[in-house]
PDB file of C-alpha atoms in Angstrom:
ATOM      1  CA  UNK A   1     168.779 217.131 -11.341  1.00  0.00           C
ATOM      2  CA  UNK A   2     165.734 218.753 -12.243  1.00  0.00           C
ATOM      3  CA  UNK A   3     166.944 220.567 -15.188  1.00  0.00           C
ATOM      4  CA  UNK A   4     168.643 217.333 -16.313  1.00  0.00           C
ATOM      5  CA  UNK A   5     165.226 215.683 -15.993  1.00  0.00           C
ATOM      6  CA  UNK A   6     163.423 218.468 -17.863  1.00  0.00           C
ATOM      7  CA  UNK A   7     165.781 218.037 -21.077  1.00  0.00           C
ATOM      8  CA  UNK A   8     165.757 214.200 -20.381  1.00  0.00           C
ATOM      9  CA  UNK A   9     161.649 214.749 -20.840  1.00  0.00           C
ATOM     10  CA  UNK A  10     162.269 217.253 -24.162  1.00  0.00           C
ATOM     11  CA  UNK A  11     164.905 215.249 -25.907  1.00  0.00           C
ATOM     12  CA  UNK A  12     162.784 211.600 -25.129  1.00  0.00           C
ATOM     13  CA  UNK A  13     159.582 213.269 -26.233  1.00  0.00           C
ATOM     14  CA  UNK A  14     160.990 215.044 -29.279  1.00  0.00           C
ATOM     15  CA  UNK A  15     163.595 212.391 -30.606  1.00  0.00           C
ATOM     16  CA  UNK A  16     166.412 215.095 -31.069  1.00  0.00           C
ATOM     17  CA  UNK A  17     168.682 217.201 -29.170  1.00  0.00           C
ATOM     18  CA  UNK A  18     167.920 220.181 -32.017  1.00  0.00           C
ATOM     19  CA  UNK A  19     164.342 219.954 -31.178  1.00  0.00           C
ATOM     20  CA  UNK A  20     164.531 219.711 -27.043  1.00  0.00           C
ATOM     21  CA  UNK A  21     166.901 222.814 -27.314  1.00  0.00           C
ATOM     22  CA  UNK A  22     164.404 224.888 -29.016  1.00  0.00           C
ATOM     23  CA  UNK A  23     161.689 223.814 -27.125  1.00  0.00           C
ATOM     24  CA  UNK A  24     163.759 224.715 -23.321  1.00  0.00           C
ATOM     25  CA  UNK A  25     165.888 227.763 -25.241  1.00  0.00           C
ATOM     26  CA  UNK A  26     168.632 226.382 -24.619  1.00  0.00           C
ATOM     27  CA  UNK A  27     171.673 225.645 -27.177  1.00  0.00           C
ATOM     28  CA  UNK A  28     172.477 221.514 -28.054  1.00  0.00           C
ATOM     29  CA  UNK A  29     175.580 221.395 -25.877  1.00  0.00           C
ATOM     30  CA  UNK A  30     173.853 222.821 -22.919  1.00  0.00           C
ATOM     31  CA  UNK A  31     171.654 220.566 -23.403  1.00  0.00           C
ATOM     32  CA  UNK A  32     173.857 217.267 -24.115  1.00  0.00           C
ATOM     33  CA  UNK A  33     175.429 218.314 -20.582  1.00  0.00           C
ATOM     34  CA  UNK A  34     172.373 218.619 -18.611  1.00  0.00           C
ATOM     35  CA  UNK A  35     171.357 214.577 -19.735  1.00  0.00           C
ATOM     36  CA  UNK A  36     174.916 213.465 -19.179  1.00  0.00           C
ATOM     37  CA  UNK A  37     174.809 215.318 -15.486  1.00  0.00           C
ATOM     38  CA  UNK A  38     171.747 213.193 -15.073  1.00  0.00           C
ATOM     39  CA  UNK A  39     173.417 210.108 -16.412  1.00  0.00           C
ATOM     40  CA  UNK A  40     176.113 210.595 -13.764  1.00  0.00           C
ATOM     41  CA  UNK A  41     173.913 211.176 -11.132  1.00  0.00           C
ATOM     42  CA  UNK A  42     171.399 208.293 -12.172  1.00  0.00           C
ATOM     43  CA  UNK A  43     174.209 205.825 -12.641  1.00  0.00           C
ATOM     44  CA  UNK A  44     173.547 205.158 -15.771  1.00  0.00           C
ATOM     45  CA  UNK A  45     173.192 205.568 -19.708  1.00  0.00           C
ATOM     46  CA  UNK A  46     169.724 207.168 -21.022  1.00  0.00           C
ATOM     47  CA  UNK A  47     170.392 207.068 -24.781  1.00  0.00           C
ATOM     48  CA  UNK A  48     171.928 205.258 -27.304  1.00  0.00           C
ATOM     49  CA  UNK A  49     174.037 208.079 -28.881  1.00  0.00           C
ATOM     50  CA  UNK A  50     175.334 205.764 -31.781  1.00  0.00           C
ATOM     51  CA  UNK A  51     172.056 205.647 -33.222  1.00  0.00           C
ATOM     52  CA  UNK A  52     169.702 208.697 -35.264  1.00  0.00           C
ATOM     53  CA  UNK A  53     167.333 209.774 -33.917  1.00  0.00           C
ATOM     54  CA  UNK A  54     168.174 208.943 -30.717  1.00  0.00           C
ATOM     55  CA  UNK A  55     167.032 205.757 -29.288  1.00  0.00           C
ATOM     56  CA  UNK A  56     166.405 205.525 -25.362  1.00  0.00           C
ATOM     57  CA  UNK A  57     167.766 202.878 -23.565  1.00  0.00           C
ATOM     58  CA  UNK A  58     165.255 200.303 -21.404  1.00  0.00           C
ATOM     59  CA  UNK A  59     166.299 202.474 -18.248  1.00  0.00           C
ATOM     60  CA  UNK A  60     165.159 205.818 -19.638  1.00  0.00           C
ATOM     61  CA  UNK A  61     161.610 204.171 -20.661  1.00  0.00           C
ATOM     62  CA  UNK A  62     161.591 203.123 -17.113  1.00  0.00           C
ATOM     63  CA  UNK A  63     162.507 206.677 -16.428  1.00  0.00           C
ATOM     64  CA  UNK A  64     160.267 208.435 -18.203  1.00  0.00           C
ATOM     65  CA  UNK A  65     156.794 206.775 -16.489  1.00  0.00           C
ATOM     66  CA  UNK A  66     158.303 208.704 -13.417  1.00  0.00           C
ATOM     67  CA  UNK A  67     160.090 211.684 -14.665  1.00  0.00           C
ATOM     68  CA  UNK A  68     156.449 213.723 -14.849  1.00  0.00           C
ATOM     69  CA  UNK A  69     155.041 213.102 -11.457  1.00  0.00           C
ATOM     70  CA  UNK A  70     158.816 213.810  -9.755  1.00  0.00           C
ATOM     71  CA  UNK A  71     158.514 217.475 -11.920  1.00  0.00           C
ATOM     72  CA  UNK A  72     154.896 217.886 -10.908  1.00  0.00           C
ATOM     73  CA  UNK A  73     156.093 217.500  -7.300  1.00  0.00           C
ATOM     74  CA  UNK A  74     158.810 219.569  -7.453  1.00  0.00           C
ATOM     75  CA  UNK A  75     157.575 222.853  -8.792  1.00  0.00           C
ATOM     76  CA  UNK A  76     154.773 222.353  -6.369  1.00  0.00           C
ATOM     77  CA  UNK A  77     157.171 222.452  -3.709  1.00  0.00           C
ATOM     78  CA  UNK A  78     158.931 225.597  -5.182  1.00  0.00           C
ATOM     79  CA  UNK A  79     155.573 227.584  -5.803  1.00  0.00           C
ATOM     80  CA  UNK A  80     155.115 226.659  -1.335  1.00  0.00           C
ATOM     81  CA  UNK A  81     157.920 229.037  -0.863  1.00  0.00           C
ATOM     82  CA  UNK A  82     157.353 231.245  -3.481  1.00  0.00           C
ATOM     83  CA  UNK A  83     154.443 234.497  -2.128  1.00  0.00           C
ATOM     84  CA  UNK A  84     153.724 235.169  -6.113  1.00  0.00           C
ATOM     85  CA  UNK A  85     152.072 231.744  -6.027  1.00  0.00           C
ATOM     86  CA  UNK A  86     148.475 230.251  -5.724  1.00  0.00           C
ATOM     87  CA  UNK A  87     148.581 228.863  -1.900  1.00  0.00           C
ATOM     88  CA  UNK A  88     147.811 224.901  -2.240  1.00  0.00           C
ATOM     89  CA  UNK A  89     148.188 222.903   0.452  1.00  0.00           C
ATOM     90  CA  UNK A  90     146.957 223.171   4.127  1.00  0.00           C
ATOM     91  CA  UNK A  91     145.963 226.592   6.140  1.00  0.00           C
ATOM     92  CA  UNK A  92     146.597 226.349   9.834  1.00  0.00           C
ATOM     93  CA  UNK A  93     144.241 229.258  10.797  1.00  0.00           C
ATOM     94  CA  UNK A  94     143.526 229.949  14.213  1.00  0.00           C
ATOM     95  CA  UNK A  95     141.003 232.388  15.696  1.00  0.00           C
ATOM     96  CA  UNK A  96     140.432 233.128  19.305  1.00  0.00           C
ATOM     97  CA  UNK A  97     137.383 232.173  20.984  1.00  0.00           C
ATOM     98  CA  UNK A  98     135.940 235.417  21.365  1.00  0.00           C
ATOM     99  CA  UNK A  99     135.228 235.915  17.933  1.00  0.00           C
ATOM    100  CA  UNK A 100     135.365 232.464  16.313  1.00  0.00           C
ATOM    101  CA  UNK A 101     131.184 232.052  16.182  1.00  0.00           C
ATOM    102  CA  UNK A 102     131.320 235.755  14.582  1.00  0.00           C
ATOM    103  CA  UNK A 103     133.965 235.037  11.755  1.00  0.00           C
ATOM    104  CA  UNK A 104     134.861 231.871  11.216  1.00  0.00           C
ATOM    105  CA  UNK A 105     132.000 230.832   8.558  1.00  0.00           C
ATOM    106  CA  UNK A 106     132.903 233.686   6.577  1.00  0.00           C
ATOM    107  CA  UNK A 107     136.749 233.225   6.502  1.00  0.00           C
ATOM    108  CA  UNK A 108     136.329 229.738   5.651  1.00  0.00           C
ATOM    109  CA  UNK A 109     134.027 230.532   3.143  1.00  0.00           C
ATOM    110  CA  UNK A 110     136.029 232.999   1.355  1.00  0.00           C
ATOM    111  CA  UNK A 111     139.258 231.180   1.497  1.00  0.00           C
ATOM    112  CA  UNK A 112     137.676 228.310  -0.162  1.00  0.00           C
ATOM    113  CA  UNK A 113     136.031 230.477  -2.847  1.00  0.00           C
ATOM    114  CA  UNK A 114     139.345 232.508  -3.460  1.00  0.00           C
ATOM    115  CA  UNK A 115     141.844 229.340  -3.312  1.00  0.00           C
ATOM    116  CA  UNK A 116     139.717 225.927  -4.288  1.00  0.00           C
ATOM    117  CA  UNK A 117     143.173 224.452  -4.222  1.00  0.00           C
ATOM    118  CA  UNK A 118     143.887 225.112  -0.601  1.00  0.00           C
ATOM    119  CA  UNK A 119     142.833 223.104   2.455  1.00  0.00           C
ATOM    120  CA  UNK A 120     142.218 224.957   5.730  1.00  0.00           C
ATOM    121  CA  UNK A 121     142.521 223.752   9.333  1.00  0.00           C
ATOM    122  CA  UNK A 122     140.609 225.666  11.830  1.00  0.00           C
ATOM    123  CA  UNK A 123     141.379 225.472  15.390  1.00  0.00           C
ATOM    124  CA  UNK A 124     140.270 227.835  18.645  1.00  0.00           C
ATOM    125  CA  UNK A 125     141.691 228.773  21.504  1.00  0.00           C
ATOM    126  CA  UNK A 126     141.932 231.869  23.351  1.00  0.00           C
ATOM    127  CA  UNK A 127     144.749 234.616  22.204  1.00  0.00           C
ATOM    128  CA  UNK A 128     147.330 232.941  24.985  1.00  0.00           C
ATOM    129  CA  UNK A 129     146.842 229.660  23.360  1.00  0.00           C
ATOM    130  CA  UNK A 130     147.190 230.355  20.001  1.00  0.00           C
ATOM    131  CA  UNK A 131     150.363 232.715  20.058  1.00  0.00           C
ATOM    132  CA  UNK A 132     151.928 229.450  21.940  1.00  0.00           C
ATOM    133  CA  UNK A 133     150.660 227.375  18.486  1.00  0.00           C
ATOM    134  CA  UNK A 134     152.201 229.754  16.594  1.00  0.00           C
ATOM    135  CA  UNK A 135     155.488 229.824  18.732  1.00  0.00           C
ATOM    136  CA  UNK A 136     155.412 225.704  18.458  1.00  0.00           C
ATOM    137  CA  UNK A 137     154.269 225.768  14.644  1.00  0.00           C
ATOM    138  CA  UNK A 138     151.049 224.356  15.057  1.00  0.00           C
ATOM    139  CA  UNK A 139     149.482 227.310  13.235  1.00  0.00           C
ATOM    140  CA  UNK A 140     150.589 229.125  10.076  1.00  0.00           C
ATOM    141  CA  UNK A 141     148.335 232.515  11.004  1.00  0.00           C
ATOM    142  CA  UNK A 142     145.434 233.366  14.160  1.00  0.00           C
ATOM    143  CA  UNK A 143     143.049 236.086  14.676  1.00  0.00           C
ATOM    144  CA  UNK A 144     143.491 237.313  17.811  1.00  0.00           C
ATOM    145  CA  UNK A 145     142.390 240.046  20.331  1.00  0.00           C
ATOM    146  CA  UNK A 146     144.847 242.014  22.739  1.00  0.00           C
ATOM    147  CA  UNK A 147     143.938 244.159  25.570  1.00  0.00           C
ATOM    148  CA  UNK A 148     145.373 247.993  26.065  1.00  0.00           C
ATOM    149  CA  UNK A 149     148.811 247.695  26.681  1.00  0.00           C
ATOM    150  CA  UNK A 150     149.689 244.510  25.715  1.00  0.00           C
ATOM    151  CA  UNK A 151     152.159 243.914  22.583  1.00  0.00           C
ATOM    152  CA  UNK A 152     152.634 241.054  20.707  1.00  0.00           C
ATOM    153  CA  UNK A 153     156.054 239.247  20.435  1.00  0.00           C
ATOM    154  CA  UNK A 154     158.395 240.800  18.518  1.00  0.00           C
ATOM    155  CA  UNK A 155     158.755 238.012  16.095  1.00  0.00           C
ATOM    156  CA  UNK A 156     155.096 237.890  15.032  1.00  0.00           C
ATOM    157  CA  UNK A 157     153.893 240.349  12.058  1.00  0.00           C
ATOM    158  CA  UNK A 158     150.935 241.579  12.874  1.00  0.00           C
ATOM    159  CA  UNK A 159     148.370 243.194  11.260  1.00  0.00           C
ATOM    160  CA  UNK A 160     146.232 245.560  13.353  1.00  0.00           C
ATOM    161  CA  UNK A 161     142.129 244.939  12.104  1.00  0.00           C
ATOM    162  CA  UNK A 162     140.195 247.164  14.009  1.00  0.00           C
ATOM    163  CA  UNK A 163     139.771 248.634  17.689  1.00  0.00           C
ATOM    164  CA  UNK A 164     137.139 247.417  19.879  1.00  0.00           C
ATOM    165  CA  UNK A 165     135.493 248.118  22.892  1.00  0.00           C
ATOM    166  CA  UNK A 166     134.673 245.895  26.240  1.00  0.00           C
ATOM    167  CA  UNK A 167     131.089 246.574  28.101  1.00  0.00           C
ATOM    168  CA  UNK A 168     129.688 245.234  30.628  1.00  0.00           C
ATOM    169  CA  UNK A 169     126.331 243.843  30.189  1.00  0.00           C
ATOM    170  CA  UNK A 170     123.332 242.425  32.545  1.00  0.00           C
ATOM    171  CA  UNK A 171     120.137 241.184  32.546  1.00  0.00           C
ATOM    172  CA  UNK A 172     117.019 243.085  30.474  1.00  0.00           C
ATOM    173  CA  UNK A 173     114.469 241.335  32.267  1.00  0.00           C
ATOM    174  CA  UNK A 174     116.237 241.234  35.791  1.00  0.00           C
ATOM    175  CA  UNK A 175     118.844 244.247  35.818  1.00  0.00           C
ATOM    176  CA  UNK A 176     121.129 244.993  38.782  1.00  0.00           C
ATOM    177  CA  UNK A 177     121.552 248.279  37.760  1.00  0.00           C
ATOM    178  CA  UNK A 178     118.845 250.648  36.404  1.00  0.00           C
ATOM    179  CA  UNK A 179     121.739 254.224  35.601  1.00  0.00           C
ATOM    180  CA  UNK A 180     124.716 254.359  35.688  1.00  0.00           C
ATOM    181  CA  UNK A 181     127.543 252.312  37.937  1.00  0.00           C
ATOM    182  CA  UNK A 182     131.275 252.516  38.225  1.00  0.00           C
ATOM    183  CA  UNK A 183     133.626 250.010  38.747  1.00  0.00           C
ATOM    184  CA  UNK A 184     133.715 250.367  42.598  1.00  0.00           C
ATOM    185  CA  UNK A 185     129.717 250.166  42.350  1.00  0.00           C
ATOM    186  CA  UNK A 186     130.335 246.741  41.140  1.00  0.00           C
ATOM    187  CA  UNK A 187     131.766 244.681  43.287  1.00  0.00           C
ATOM    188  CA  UNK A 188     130.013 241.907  45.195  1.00  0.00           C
ATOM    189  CA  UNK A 189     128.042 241.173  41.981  1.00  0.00           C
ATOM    190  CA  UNK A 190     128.432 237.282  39.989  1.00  0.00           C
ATOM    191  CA  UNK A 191     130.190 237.063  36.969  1.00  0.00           C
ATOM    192  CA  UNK A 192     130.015 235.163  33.922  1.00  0.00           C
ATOM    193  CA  UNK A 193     133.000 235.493  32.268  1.00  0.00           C
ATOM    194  CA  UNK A 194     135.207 233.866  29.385  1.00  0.00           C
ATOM    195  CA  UNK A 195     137.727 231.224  30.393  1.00  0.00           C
ATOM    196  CA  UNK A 196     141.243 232.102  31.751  1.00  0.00           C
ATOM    197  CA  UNK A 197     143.108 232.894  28.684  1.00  0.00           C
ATOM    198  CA  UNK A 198     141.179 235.501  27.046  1.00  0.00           C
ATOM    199  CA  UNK A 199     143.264 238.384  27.267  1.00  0.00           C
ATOM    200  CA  UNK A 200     140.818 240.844  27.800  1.00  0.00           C
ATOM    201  CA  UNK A 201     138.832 239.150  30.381  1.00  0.00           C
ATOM    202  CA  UNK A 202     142.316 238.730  32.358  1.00  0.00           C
ATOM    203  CA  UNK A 203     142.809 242.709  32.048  1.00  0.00           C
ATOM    204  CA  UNK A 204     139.470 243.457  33.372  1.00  0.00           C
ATOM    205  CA  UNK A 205     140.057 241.077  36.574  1.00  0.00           C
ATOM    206  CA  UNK A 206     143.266 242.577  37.163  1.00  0.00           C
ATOM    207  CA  UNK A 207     141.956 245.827  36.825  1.00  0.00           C
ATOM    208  CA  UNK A 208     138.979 245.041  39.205  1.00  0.00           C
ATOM    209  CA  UNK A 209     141.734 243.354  41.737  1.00  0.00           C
ATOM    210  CA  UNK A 210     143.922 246.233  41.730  1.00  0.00           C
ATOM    211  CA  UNK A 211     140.981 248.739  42.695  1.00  0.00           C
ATOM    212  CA  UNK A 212     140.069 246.292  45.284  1.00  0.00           C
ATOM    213  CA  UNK A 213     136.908 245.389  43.781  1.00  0.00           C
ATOM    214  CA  UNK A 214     135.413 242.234  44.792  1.00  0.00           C
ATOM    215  CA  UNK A 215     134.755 239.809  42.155  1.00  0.00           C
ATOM    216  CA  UNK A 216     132.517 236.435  42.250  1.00  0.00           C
ATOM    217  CA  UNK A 217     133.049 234.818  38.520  1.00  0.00           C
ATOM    218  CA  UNK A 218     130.425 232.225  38.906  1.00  0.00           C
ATOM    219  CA  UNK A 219     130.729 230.960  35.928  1.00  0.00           C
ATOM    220  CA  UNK A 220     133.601 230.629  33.197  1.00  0.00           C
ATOM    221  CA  UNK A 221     132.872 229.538  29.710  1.00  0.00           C
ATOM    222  CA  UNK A 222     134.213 229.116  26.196  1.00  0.00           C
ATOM    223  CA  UNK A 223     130.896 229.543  24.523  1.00  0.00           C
ATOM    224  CA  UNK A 224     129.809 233.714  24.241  1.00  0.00           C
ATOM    225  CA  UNK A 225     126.234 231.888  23.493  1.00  0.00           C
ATOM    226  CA  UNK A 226     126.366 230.190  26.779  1.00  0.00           C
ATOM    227  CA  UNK A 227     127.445 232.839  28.736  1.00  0.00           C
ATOM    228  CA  UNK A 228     124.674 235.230  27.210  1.00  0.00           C
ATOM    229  CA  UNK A 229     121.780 232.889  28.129  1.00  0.00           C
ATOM    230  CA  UNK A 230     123.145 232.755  31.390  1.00  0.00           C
ATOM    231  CA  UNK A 231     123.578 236.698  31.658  1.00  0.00           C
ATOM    232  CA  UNK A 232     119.839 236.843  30.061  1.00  0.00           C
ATOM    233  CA  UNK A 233     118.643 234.872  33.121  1.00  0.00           C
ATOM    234  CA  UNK A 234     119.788 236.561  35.424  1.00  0.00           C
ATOM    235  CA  UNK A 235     122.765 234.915  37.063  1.00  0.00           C
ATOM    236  CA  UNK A 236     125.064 237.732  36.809  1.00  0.00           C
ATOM    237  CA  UNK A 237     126.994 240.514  34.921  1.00  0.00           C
ATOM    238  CA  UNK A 238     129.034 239.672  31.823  1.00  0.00           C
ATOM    239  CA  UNK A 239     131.783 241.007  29.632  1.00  0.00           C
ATOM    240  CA  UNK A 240     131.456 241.092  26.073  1.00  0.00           C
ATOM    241  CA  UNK A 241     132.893 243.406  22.982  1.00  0.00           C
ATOM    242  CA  UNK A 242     130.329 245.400  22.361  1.00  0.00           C
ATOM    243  CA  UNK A 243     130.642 245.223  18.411  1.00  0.00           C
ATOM    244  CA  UNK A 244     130.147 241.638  18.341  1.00  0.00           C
ATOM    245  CA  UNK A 245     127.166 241.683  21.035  1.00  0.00           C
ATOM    246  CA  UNK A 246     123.723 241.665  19.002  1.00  0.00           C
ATOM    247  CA  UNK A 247     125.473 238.909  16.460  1.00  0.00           C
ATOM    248  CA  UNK A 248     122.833 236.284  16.661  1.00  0.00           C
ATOM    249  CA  UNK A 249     121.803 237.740  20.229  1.00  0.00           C
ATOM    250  CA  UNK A 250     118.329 238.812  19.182  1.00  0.00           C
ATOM    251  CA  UNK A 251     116.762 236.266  21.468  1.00  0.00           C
ATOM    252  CA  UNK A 252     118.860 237.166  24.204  1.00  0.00           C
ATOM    253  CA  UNK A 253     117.741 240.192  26.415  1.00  0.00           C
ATOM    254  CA  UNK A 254     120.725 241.811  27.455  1.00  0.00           C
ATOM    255  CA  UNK A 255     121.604 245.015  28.010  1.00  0.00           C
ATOM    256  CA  UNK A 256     125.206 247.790  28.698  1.00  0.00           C
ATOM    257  CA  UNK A 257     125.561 248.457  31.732  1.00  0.00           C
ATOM    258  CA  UNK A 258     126.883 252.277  31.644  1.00  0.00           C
ATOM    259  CA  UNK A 259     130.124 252.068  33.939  1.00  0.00           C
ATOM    260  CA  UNK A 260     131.342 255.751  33.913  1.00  0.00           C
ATOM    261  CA  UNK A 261     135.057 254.602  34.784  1.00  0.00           C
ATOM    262  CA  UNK A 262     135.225 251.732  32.343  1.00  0.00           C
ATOM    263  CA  UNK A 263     136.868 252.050  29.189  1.00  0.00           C
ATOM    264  CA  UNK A 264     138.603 249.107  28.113  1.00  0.00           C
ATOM    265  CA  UNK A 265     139.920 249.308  24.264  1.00  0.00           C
ATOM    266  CA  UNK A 266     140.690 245.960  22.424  1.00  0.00           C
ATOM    267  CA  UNK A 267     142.744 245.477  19.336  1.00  0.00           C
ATOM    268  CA  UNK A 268     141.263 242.983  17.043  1.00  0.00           C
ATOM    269  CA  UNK A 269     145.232 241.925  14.709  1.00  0.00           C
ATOM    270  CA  UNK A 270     145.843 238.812  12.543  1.00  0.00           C
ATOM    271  CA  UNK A 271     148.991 237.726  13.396  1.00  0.00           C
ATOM    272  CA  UNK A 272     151.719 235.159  11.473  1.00  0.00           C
ATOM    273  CA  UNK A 273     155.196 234.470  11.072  1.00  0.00           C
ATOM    274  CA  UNK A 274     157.515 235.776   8.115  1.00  0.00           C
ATOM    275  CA  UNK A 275     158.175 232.855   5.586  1.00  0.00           C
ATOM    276  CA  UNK A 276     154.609 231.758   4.844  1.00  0.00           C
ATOM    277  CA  UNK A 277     155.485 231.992   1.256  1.00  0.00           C
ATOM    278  CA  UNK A 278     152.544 230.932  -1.253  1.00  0.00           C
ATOM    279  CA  UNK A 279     149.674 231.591   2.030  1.00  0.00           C
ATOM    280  CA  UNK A 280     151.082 235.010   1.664  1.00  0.00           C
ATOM    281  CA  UNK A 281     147.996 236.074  -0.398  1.00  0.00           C
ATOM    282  CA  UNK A 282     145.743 234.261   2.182  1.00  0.00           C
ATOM    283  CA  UNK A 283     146.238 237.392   4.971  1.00  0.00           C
ATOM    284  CA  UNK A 284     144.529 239.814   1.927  1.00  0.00           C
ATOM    285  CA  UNK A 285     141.800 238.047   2.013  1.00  0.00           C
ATOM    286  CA  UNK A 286     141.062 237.644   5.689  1.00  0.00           C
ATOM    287  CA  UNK A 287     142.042 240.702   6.573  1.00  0.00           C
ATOM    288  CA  UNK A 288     139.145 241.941   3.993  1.00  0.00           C
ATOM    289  CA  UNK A 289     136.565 239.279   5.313  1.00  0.00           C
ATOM    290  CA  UNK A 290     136.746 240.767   8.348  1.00  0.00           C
ATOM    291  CA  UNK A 291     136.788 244.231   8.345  1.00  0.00           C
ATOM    292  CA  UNK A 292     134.057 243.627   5.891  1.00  0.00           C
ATOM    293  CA  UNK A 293     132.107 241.342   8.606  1.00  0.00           C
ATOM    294  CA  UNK A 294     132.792 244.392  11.526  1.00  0.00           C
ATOM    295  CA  UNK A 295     131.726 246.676   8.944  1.00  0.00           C
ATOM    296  CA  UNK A 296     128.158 244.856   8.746  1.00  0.00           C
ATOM    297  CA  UNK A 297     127.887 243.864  12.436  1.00  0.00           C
ATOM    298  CA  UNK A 298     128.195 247.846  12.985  1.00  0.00           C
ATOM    299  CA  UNK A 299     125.668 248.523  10.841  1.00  0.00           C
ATOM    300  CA  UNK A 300     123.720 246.150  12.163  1.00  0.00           C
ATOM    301  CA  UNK A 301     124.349 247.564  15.462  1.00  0.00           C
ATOM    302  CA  UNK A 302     123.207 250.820  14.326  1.00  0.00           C
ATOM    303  CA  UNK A 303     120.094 249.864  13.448  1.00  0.00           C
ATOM    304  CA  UNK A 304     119.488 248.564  16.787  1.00  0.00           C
TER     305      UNK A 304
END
C-alpha cells in the first residue's frame, strides 16, 4: 500500500504515468499496477483512464489531502527500527541513584544537543529497580553500578564504563578514626547509608554480616547530598564511590577513612536491550558523556 500510494502521489502530481515512472525509476506498467493494487485495496477507482492527461476522480482528490501525512508517518515509523537513523521520538533513560546528581545534567544536555528531534524521559532508581524497568519495558537504556561479582542478566547488552572504587568516609571535624581501621575495627559505629537497592551498599552489609561485624545504619537515604551533610556532622560513617565524592562536596568536610581490609571494586555499565533500532546512536553518545564527566571529576580529584 505504500508503494501504491507513492505512485498514486507521482502520477496525481505529475498528470502522467511517463512522468511518475521517471520520477520513482520505475517502468509505466509497474507503475499502472502499483495504482490499480491501491484501487483494489481502497475499493475504488482513482483515475479516469479514458481521459489524457489523466483526470483524478473526486475520491483521489479526497485522497490526496491525506496521502502525505499517512507517508510522513510511515517512513517515520520505518527509520524507529532502522539503527542508521536519526533517533526521534522518546528516550527512556534511566540512571541509578548513586550517580544521577553527577551525570544526569550532562547526558541530558548532550542528547538534546546531538538529537534536537528526540525527547528524553529520565527516571531514578537504584540498579535493582531499574534492571526490573528494563525487564518490564519501562526503560529503553539505564546507567547502572554493579558490585564485584555480580553479572548482569544475560539478556541485557551491556557496556562496561569504567571501574570504581567504594570508601568509607567520616567526619573532618568530628572523626572516629584518626589512622587506619579495618573492617572488624568498625563495628558498633552508625551508618548512613544509601537505600536498600543500591547494589553496592547491599555488598558491603553482607560483607560486614558475614565477618560478624556489627552494623547500626541509622540512617538510609536516596539523596548522596543528604547523607554527606549528615556524615559532615557527625552522625556516623558513610559509603560513597570515591570518584564521585568531592562532586559539589566542597562544603562538606569529609574525609576516607583508610580501612586496610576494604577493597570493594564497582563497575560503572550502561545497559539496554537489543532492538533499540534508531536510539542505537544514543549509547555513543552517553557512553562518551560519561567517561568524559569521570575523566574531569578525576582530575578534579587530583587536584584535591
Amino acid at each position: 500500500m505504500i508503494d501504491g500510494l507513492r505512485a498514486f502521489l507521482a502520477v496525481f502530481e505529475g498528470q502522467s504515468l511517463s512522468k511518475a515512472a521517471d520520477k520513482l525509476s520505475l517502468t509505466q506498467s509497474a507503475v499502472s499496477r502499483r495504482i490499480q493494487q491501491l484501487e483494489v485495496t481502497l475499493g475504488g477507482a482513482l483515475f479516469d483512464r479514458s481521459s489524457k492527461p489523466l483526470k483524478p476522480t473526486p475520491s483521489a482528490h479526497r485522497i490526496h489531502a491525506r496521502s502525505w501525512e499517512l507517508l510522513r508517518n510511515a517512513e517515520e515509523l520505518f527509520a524507529l527500527a532502522n539503527v542508521e537513523s536519526e533517533p526521534t521520538g522518546t528516550l527512556r533513560l534511566g540512571v541509578t541513584h548513586a550517580i544521577g546528581d553527577v551525570v544526569s545534567l550532562s547526558l541530558l544536555t548532550r542528547l538534546k544537543t546531538e538529537f534536537p528531534a528526540l525527547d528524553v524521559q529520565l527516571c531514578s532508581d537504584w540498579t535493582a529497580g531499574l534492571l526490573q524497568k528494563i525487564d518490564a519495558a519501562q526503560v529503553d537504556a539505564a546507567v547502572v553500578m554493579f558490585a564485584a561479582g555480580v553479572r548482569p542478566p544475560a539478556y541485557l547488552e551491556v557496556r562496561s564504563l569504567a571501574t570504581l572504587h567504594a570508601v568509607v568516609i567520616q567526619s573532618r571535624k568530628a572523626p572516629a578514626f584518626t589512622g587506619s581501621a579495618t573492617l572488624a575495627g568498625l563495628s558498633g559505629q552508625n551508618w548512613i547509608l544509601n537505600a536498600k537497592g543500591c547494589g553496592y551498599r547491599d555488598a558491603f552489609v553482607r560483607e560486614m554480616h558475614s565477618r560478624g561485624v556489627d552494623m547500626r545504619i541509622c540512617v538510609e537515604s536516596q539523596s548522596i547530598d543528604e547523607q554527606l551533610r549528615f556524615i559532615a556532622s557527625g552522625l556516623g560513617l558513610g559509603l560513597i564511590s570515591r570518584e564521585f565524592l568531592y562532586h559539589g562536596t566542597g562544603k562538606y568536610e569529609v574525609s576516607i577513612v583508610d580501612v586496610q581490609d576494604f577493597l570493594q571494586p564497582i563497575s560503572l555499565c550502561l545497559v539496554h536491550v537489543n532492538g533499540l533500532g534508531s536510539l542505537t546512536k544514543t549509547l555513543d553518545a552517553m557512553t562518551a558523556t560519561i567517561n568524559e564527566t569521570l575523566s574531569r571529576l578525576a582530575q578534579d580529584n587530583t587536584s584535591r
